[in-house]
mmCIF file of C-alpha atoms in Angstrom:
data_model
loop_
_atom_site.group_PDB
_atom_site.id
_atom_site.type_symbol
_atom_site.label_atom_id
_atom_site.label_comp_id
_atom_site.label_asym_id
_atom_site.label_seq_id
_atom_site.Cartn_x
_atom_site.Cartn_y
_atom_site.Cartn_z
ATOM 1 C CA UNK A 27 -83.092 -174.972 94.370
ATOM 2 C CA UNK A 28 -82.521 -177.457 91.355
ATOM 3 C CA UNK A 29 -80.232 -175.458 89.643
ATOM 4 C CA UNK A 30 -77.930 -173.264 90.358
ATOM 5 C CA UNK A 31 -79.706 -169.718 89.070
ATOM 6 C CA UNK A 32 -76.745 -167.103 88.522
ATOM 7 C CA UNK A 33 -74.011 -169.469 86.675
ATOM 8 C CA UNK A 34 -71.962 -167.317 83.538
ATOM 9 C CA UNK A 35 -73.098 -169.785 80.854
ATOM 10 C CA UNK A 36 -75.320 -169.620 77.766
ATOM 11 C CA UNK A 37 -78.140 -171.984 79.447
ATOM 12 C CA UNK A 38 -81.560 -170.489 77.494
ATOM 13 C CA UNK A 39 -83.487 -171.292 80.456
ATOM 14 C CA UNK A 40 -81.909 -168.503 82.617
ATOM 15 C CA UNK A 41 -83.024 -166.147 79.294
ATOM 16 C CA UNK A 42 -84.577 -163.041 80.880
ATOM 17 C CA UNK A 43 -86.397 -160.541 78.117
ATOM 18 C CA UNK A 44 -86.037 -157.175 79.717
ATOM 19 C CA UNK A 45 -86.839 -154.579 77.487
ATOM 20 C CA UNK A 46 -83.031 -154.002 75.414
ATOM 21 C CA UNK A 47 -82.389 -157.662 74.946
ATOM 22 C CA UNK A 48 -85.534 -159.166 73.760
ATOM 23 C CA UNK A 49 -85.593 -155.575 71.606
ATOM 24 C CA UNK A 50 -82.356 -157.281 70.438
ATOM 25 C CA UNK A 51 -83.124 -160.312 69.814
ATOM 26 C CA UNK A 52 -85.732 -159.449 67.912
ATOM 27 C CA UNK A 53 -84.144 -157.552 65.656
ATOM 28 C CA UNK A 54 -81.511 -160.465 65.062
ATOM 29 C CA UNK A 55 -84.875 -162.606 64.237
ATOM 30 C CA UNK A 56 -86.057 -160.313 61.705
ATOM 31 C CA UNK A 57 -82.464 -160.112 59.946
ATOM 32 C CA UNK A 58 -82.192 -163.762 59.796
ATOM 33 C CA UNK A 59 -85.205 -164.678 58.845
ATOM 34 C CA UNK A 60 -85.509 -162.459 56.011
ATOM 35 C CA UNK A 61 -82.131 -163.869 54.785
ATOM 36 C CA UNK A 62 -80.529 -159.935 55.444
ATOM 37 C CA UNK A 63 -76.570 -160.367 55.268
ATOM 38 C CA UNK A 64 -75.814 -158.849 58.113
ATOM 39 C CA UNK A 65 -76.336 -157.299 61.464
ATOM 40 C CA UNK A 66 -74.680 -155.955 64.567
ATOM 41 C CA UNK A 67 -74.713 -157.084 67.883
ATOM 42 C CA UNK A 68 -73.039 -154.557 70.418
ATOM 43 C CA UNK A 69 -72.832 -153.953 74.184
ATOM 44 C CA UNK A 70 -70.585 -153.541 76.920
ATOM 45 C CA UNK A 71 -68.945 -156.950 78.701
ATOM 46 C CA UNK A 72 -71.336 -159.055 81.303
ATOM 47 C CA UNK A 73 -74.738 -157.548 79.187
ATOM 48 C CA UNK A 74 -75.844 -160.452 77.990
ATOM 49 C CA UNK A 75 -75.145 -161.035 74.043
ATOM 50 C CA UNK A 76 -73.668 -164.643 74.580
ATOM 51 C CA UNK A 77 -76.989 -165.644 75.893
ATOM 52 C CA UNK A 78 -79.101 -163.527 73.272
ATOM 53 C CA UNK A 79 -76.929 -165.539 70.467
ATOM 54 C CA UNK A 80 -77.792 -169.067 71.644
ATOM 55 C CA UNK A 81 -81.576 -167.952 72.159
ATOM 56 C CA UNK A 82 -81.359 -166.797 68.871
ATOM 57 C CA UNK A 83 -79.298 -170.340 67.802
ATOM 58 C CA UNK A 84 -81.937 -172.393 69.880
ATOM 59 C CA UNK A 85 -85.640 -170.359 68.210
ATOM 60 C CA UNK A 86 -84.830 -170.258 64.726
ATOM 61 C CA UNK A 87 -86.575 -173.021 62.340
ATOM 62 C CA UNK A 88 -84.626 -175.877 60.937
ATOM 63 C CA UNK A 89 -84.040 -174.472 57.875
ATOM 64 C CA UNK A 90 -81.815 -171.420 58.833
ATOM 65 C CA UNK A 91 -78.513 -174.328 59.035
ATOM 66 C CA UNK A 92 -75.920 -174.853 59.237
ATOM 67 C CA UNK A 93 -75.492 -171.913 62.450
ATOM 68 C CA UNK A 94 -71.817 -170.971 63.240
ATOM 69 C CA UNK A 95 -70.662 -169.565 66.139
ATOM 70 C CA UNK A 96 -67.099 -168.245 65.877
ATOM 71 C CA UNK A 97 -65.770 -166.921 69.894
ATOM 72 C CA UNK A 98 -62.079 -166.957 69.320
ATOM 73 C CA UNK A 99 -61.736 -164.639 65.930
ATOM 74 C CA UNK A 100 -58.829 -163.464 65.958
ATOM 75 C CA UNK A 101 -57.076 -165.630 62.851
ATOM 76 C CA UNK A 102 -55.164 -164.142 59.617
ATOM 77 C CA UNK A 103 -57.679 -163.979 57.143
ATOM 78 C CA UNK A 104 -56.423 -167.438 54.999
ATOM 79 C CA UNK A 105 -57.637 -169.041 58.796
ATOM 80 C CA UNK A 106 -60.431 -167.620 59.197
ATOM 81 C CA UNK A 107 -61.482 -168.305 56.013
ATOM 82 C CA UNK A 108 -60.305 -171.580 56.093
ATOM 83 C CA UNK A 109 -62.560 -172.083 60.010
ATOM 84 C CA UNK A 110 -65.794 -171.010 57.959
ATOM 85 C CA UNK A 111 -65.455 -173.461 54.801
ATOM 86 C CA UNK A 112 -65.049 -175.942 57.210
ATOM 87 C CA UNK A 113 -68.072 -175.121 59.487
ATOM 88 C CA UNK A 114 -70.248 -174.831 56.291
ATOM 89 C CA UNK A 115 -69.403 -177.051 54.498
ATOM 90 C CA UNK A 116 -68.869 -179.949 57.674
ATOM 91 C CA UNK A 117 -65.547 -181.246 55.603
ATOM 92 C CA UNK A 118 -62.196 -181.032 57.463
ATOM 93 C CA UNK A 119 -59.013 -180.289 55.639
ATOM 94 C CA UNK A 120 -55.912 -182.015 56.914
ATOM 95 C CA UNK A 121 -52.229 -180.610 56.710
ATOM 96 C CA UNK A 122 -51.603 -176.935 55.480
ATOM 97 C CA UNK A 123 -53.674 -174.131 56.039
ATOM 98 C CA UNK A 124 -56.340 -174.515 52.823
ATOM 99 C CA UNK A 125 -55.286 -171.222 50.205
ATOM 100 C CA UNK A 126 -57.818 -168.369 50.023
ATOM 101 C CA UNK A 127 -59.190 -168.665 47.133
ATOM 102 C CA UNK A 128 -59.710 -172.315 48.181
ATOM 103 C CA UNK A 129 -61.406 -171.590 51.165
ATOM 104 C CA UNK A 130 -63.479 -169.279 49.120
ATOM 105 C CA UNK A 131 -64.469 -171.719 46.534
ATOM 106 C CA UNK A 132 -65.289 -174.345 49.265
ATOM 107 C CA UNK A 133 -67.876 -171.823 50.957
ATOM 108 C CA UNK A 134 -68.963 -170.816 47.921
ATOM 109 C CA UNK A 135 -69.428 -174.460 46.940
ATOM 110 C CA UNK A 136 -71.523 -175.337 50.390
ATOM 111 C CA UNK A 137 -73.754 -171.930 50.556
ATOM 112 C CA UNK A 138 -74.747 -172.876 47.619
ATOM 113 C CA UNK A 139 -76.115 -176.923 47.901
ATOM 114 C CA UNK A 140 -77.073 -175.694 51.812
ATOM 115 C CA UNK A 141 -79.929 -172.719 49.297
ATOM 116 C CA UNK A 142 -80.382 -175.944 46.780
ATOM 117 C CA UNK A 143 -81.432 -177.683 50.498
ATOM 118 C CA UNK A 144 -83.878 -174.821 51.426
ATOM 119 C CA UNK A 145 -81.585 -173.283 53.976
ATOM 120 C CA UNK A 146 -79.950 -170.488 54.898
ATOM 121 C CA UNK A 147 -76.778 -170.102 56.819
ATOM 122 C CA UNK A 148 -76.203 -168.300 59.420
ATOM 123 C CA UNK A 149 -72.643 -167.212 60.674
ATOM 124 C CA UNK A 150 -72.261 -165.186 64.855
ATOM 125 C CA UNK A 151 -68.842 -163.892 65.104
ATOM 126 C CA UNK A 152 -68.284 -163.094 69.044
ATOM 127 C CA UNK A 153 -65.853 -160.726 70.230
ATOM 128 C CA UNK A 154 -65.809 -159.197 66.465
ATOM 129 C CA UNK A 155 -64.125 -156.015 67.311
ATOM 130 C CA UNK A 156 -60.973 -158.164 67.527
ATOM 131 C CA UNK A 157 -61.568 -158.797 63.830
ATOM 132 C CA UNK A 158 -59.606 -155.466 63.123
ATOM 133 C CA UNK A 159 -56.031 -156.354 64.530
ATOM 134 C CA UNK A 160 -56.004 -159.293 61.425
ATOM 135 C CA UNK A 161 -57.352 -156.620 59.078
ATOM 136 C CA UNK A 162 -60.279 -159.192 58.913
ATOM 137 C CA UNK A 163 -62.871 -156.823 58.551
ATOM 138 C CA UNK A 164 -62.627 -156.451 54.680
ATOM 139 C CA UNK A 165 -62.814 -160.244 54.621
ATOM 140 C CA UNK A 166 -65.714 -160.413 56.358
ATOM 141 C CA UNK A 167 -67.310 -157.822 54.290
ATOM 142 C CA UNK A 168 -66.186 -159.825 51.055
ATOM 143 C CA UNK A 169 -68.119 -162.792 52.177
ATOM 144 C CA UNK A 170 -71.318 -160.857 52.240
ATOM 145 C CA UNK A 171 -70.965 -159.797 48.764
ATOM 146 C CA UNK A 172 -71.849 -163.532 47.790
ATOM 147 C CA UNK A 173 -75.308 -163.451 45.840
ATOM 148 C CA UNK A 174 -77.390 -166.283 45.031
ATOM 149 C CA UNK A 175 -80.386 -166.260 42.954
ATOM 150 C CA UNK A 176 -80.546 -162.802 44.237
ATOM 151 C CA UNK A 177 -80.623 -163.224 47.668
ATOM 152 C CA UNK A 178 -77.713 -163.356 50.743
ATOM 153 C CA UNK A 179 -76.918 -167.220 51.362
ATOM 154 C CA UNK A 180 -76.528 -166.395 54.730
ATOM 155 C CA UNK A 181 -76.621 -163.885 57.312
ATOM 156 C CA UNK A 182 -73.364 -162.686 59.466
ATOM 157 C CA UNK A 183 -74.149 -161.428 62.795
ATOM 158 C CA UNK A 184 -71.133 -159.259 64.380
ATOM 159 C CA UNK A 185 -71.255 -159.560 67.961
ATOM 160 C CA UNK A 186 -68.554 -157.174 70.391
ATOM 161 C CA UNK A 187 -67.593 -154.346 72.760
ATOM 162 C CA UNK A 188 -68.650 -150.996 71.799
ATOM 163 C CA UNK A 189 -65.206 -150.305 70.232
ATOM 164 C CA UNK A 190 -66.478 -151.982 67.223
ATOM 165 C CA UNK A 191 -68.744 -148.705 66.900
ATOM 166 C CA UNK A 192 -65.839 -146.665 65.648
ATOM 167 C CA UNK A 193 -64.524 -149.810 63.332
ATOM 168 C CA UNK A 194 -67.899 -149.809 61.233
ATOM 169 C CA UNK A 195 -67.741 -146.082 61.322
ATOM 170 C CA UNK A 196 -64.395 -146.030 59.521
ATOM 171 C CA UNK A 197 -65.727 -148.960 57.202
ATOM 172 C CA UNK A 198 -69.066 -147.464 56.087
ATOM 173 C CA UNK A 199 -69.038 -150.137 52.783
ATOM 174 C CA UNK A 200 -69.577 -152.474 55.637
ATOM 175 C CA UNK A 201 -71.437 -150.682 57.698
ATOM 176 C CA UNK A 202 -74.006 -150.328 55.225
ATOM 177 C CA UNK A 203 -74.734 -153.578 54.927
ATOM 178 C CA UNK A 204 -76.006 -153.838 58.298
ATOM 179 C CA UNK A 205 -79.393 -154.513 57.831
ATOM 180 C CA UNK A 206 -79.838 -153.935 62.027
ATOM 181 C CA UNK A 207 -78.535 -152.547 64.135
ATOM 182 C CA UNK A 208 -78.863 -153.750 68.183
ATOM 183 C CA UNK A 209 -77.401 -152.034 71.312
ATOM 184 C CA UNK A 210 -78.052 -153.162 74.674
ATOM 185 C CA UNK A 211 -78.035 -150.749 78.044
ATOM 186 C CA UNK A 212 -77.885 -152.257 81.587
ATOM 187 C CA UNK A 213 -81.088 -152.724 83.360
ATOM 188 C CA UNK A 214 -82.942 -150.444 85.257
ATOM 189 C CA UNK A 215 -83.788 -151.620 89.017
ATOM 190 C CA UNK A 216 -86.777 -152.763 87.664
ATOM 191 C CA UNK A 217 -85.351 -154.756 85.348
ATOM 192 C CA UNK A 218 -82.642 -156.102 87.682
ATOM 193 C CA UNK A 219 -85.290 -156.982 90.429
ATOM 194 C CA UNK A 220 -87.298 -158.946 88.083
ATOM 195 C CA UNK A 221 -83.589 -160.571 86.576
ATOM 196 C CA UNK A 222 -83.057 -162.169 90.152
ATOM 197 C CA UNK A 223 -86.714 -163.091 90.085
ATOM 198 C CA UNK A 224 -86.437 -164.929 86.708
ATOM 199 C CA UNK A 225 -83.083 -166.706 87.651
ATOM 200 C CA UNK A 226 -84.362 -168.193 91.047
ATOM 201 C CA UNK A 227 -87.760 -169.056 89.222
ATOM 202 C CA UNK A 228 -85.999 -170.858 86.066
ATOM 203 C CA UNK A 229 -83.634 -172.725 89.425
ATOM 204 C CA UNK A 230 -87.182 -174.122 91.060
ATOM 205 C CA UNK A 231 -86.919 -171.210 93.449
ATOM 206 C CA UNK A 232 -90.283 -172.123 95.598
ATOM 207 C CA UNK A 233 -90.602 -169.268 98.197
ATOM 208 C CA UNK A 234 -88.562 -165.151 98.111
ATOM 209 C CA UNK A 235 -84.578 -165.178 98.951
ATOM 210 C CA UNK A 236 -83.907 -161.631 98.429
ATOM 211 C CA UNK A 237 -85.703 -159.254 100.236
ATOM 212 C CA UNK A 238 -86.536 -155.929 98.355
ATOM 213 C CA UNK A 239 -84.123 -153.740 99.864
ATOM 214 C CA UNK A 240 -82.126 -156.794 98.628
ATOM 215 C CA UNK A 241 -82.263 -156.735 95.145
ATOM 216 C CA UNK A 242 -82.584 -152.174 94.759
ATOM 217 C CA UNK A 243 -79.037 -153.004 96.533
ATOM 218 C CA UNK A 244 -78.061 -155.577 94.145
ATOM 219 C CA UNK A 245 -79.244 -153.442 91.304
ATOM 220 C CA UNK A 246 -76.760 -150.688 92.736
ATOM 221 C CA UNK A 247 -73.881 -152.353 93.224
ATOM 222 C CA UNK A 248 -73.885 -153.788 90.297
ATOM 223 C CA UNK A 249 -74.580 -150.720 88.323
ATOM 224 C CA UNK A 250 -77.303 -153.009 86.188
ATOM 225 C CA UNK A 251 -74.860 -155.497 84.651
ATOM 226 C CA UNK A 252 -76.474 -159.175 84.517
ATOM 227 C CA UNK A 253 -72.494 -160.266 84.906
ATOM 228 C CA UNK A 254 -72.139 -158.852 88.023
ATOM 229 C CA UNK A 255 -75.418 -159.230 89.302
ATOM 230 C CA UNK A 256 -74.654 -162.895 88.947
ATOM 231 C CA UNK A 257 -71.632 -162.718 90.920
ATOM 232 C CA UNK A 258 -72.874 -160.740 93.905
ATOM 233 C CA UNK A 259 -75.896 -163.034 94.260
ATOM 234 C CA UNK A 260 -73.961 -166.135 93.891
ATOM 235 C CA UNK A 261 -71.835 -165.411 96.219
ATOM 236 C CA UNK A 262 -74.722 -163.523 98.388
ATOM 237 C CA UNK A 263 -76.431 -167.312 98.466
ATOM 238 C CA UNK A 264 -73.328 -169.047 99.477
ATOM 239 C CA UNK A 265 -72.552 -167.114 102.819
ATOM 240 C CA UNK A 266 -76.514 -167.239 103.556
ATOM 241 C CA UNK A 267 -76.245 -170.600 103.009
ATOM 242 C CA UNK A 268 -73.478 -170.971 104.962
ATOM 243 C CA UNK A 269 -75.032 -168.795 107.844
ATOM 244 C CA UNK A 270 -78.120 -170.655 108.040
ATOM 245 C CA UNK A 271 -80.492 -167.581 106.899
ATOM 246 C CA UNK A 272 -83.929 -168.101 105.379
ATOM 247 C CA UNK A 273 -83.343 -164.742 103.144
ATOM 248 C CA UNK A 274 -81.054 -162.365 101.928
ATOM 249 C CA UNK A 275 -81.648 -158.799 103.169
ATOM 250 C CA UNK A 276 -79.789 -155.386 102.028
ATOM 251 C CA UNK A 277 -76.660 -155.366 104.860
ATOM 252 C CA UNK A 278 -75.346 -158.823 103.822
ATOM 253 C CA UNK A 279 -75.371 -157.886 100.401
ATOM 254 C CA UNK A 280 -73.408 -154.740 100.977
ATOM 255 C CA UNK A 281 -70.739 -156.273 103.788
ATOM 256 C CA UNK A 282 -70.391 -159.604 100.521
ATOM 257 C CA UNK A 283 -69.452 -156.536 98.178
ATOM 258 C CA UNK A 284 -67.667 -154.589 100.090
ATOM 259 C CA UNK A 285 -65.675 -157.586 101.351
ATOM 260 C CA UNK A 286 -65.643 -160.229 98.581
ATOM 261 C CA UNK A 287 -66.721 -158.848 94.922
ATOM 262 C CA UNK A 288 -65.164 -155.661 95.048
ATOM 263 C CA UNK A 289 -67.377 -154.547 92.225
ATOM 264 C CA UNK A 290 -66.575 -150.766 90.295
ATOM 265 C CA UNK A 291 -68.319 -149.452 87.948
#
């Protein structure tokens, strides 16, 4: 192997286009490339939302900039707007947090300059369900009212866990602005097996490492959740190396899950 195949990173070399993930990626590209105001990417923990986002950003052309990826949105509205103003304009503010009015003016100015330069901004908010704790969803909705030359100057992608869905149900004025909704599901057994093969090949594997029954066991023990697959396979490779095995079988996978991983549904 030339790299660790099962690291929980957003390295897009390891993106596997399973049906739910590729469908979500294509929908998000549609929303961004057609300059829609907002889109939703929703799925449980470990299903691969961050990797989809990184793959999206990598696939977008140079005219889609700046691309802002907010990974910690637990800020009150004034700090949230200040963060976006700084990220979109590229101008750092020293001293106290700007007022909401100052941040909004800065955002508007940055977006107008961006459109005049024939660019379209993209803002991805990860763990978007946490915005509710800071009452920041109204701030996001107001940002979506910005228009310049009769079109939205940016696309906001809300990425979060299923707790985000009932929040949006209570905010129809925001929900109606979502051009697409992408809901991720767990991988099927066939997808899980292909996922493992893809990761190994991307890391430079030249031979089969997991036996067929072992691959089926990996799916059932991980319940088709990519992050759990990564954890189980990573440990299996470690134990297999320590025991000088050429392949890893079903018994080894089950023993590792029972003794080291303690995977639960």
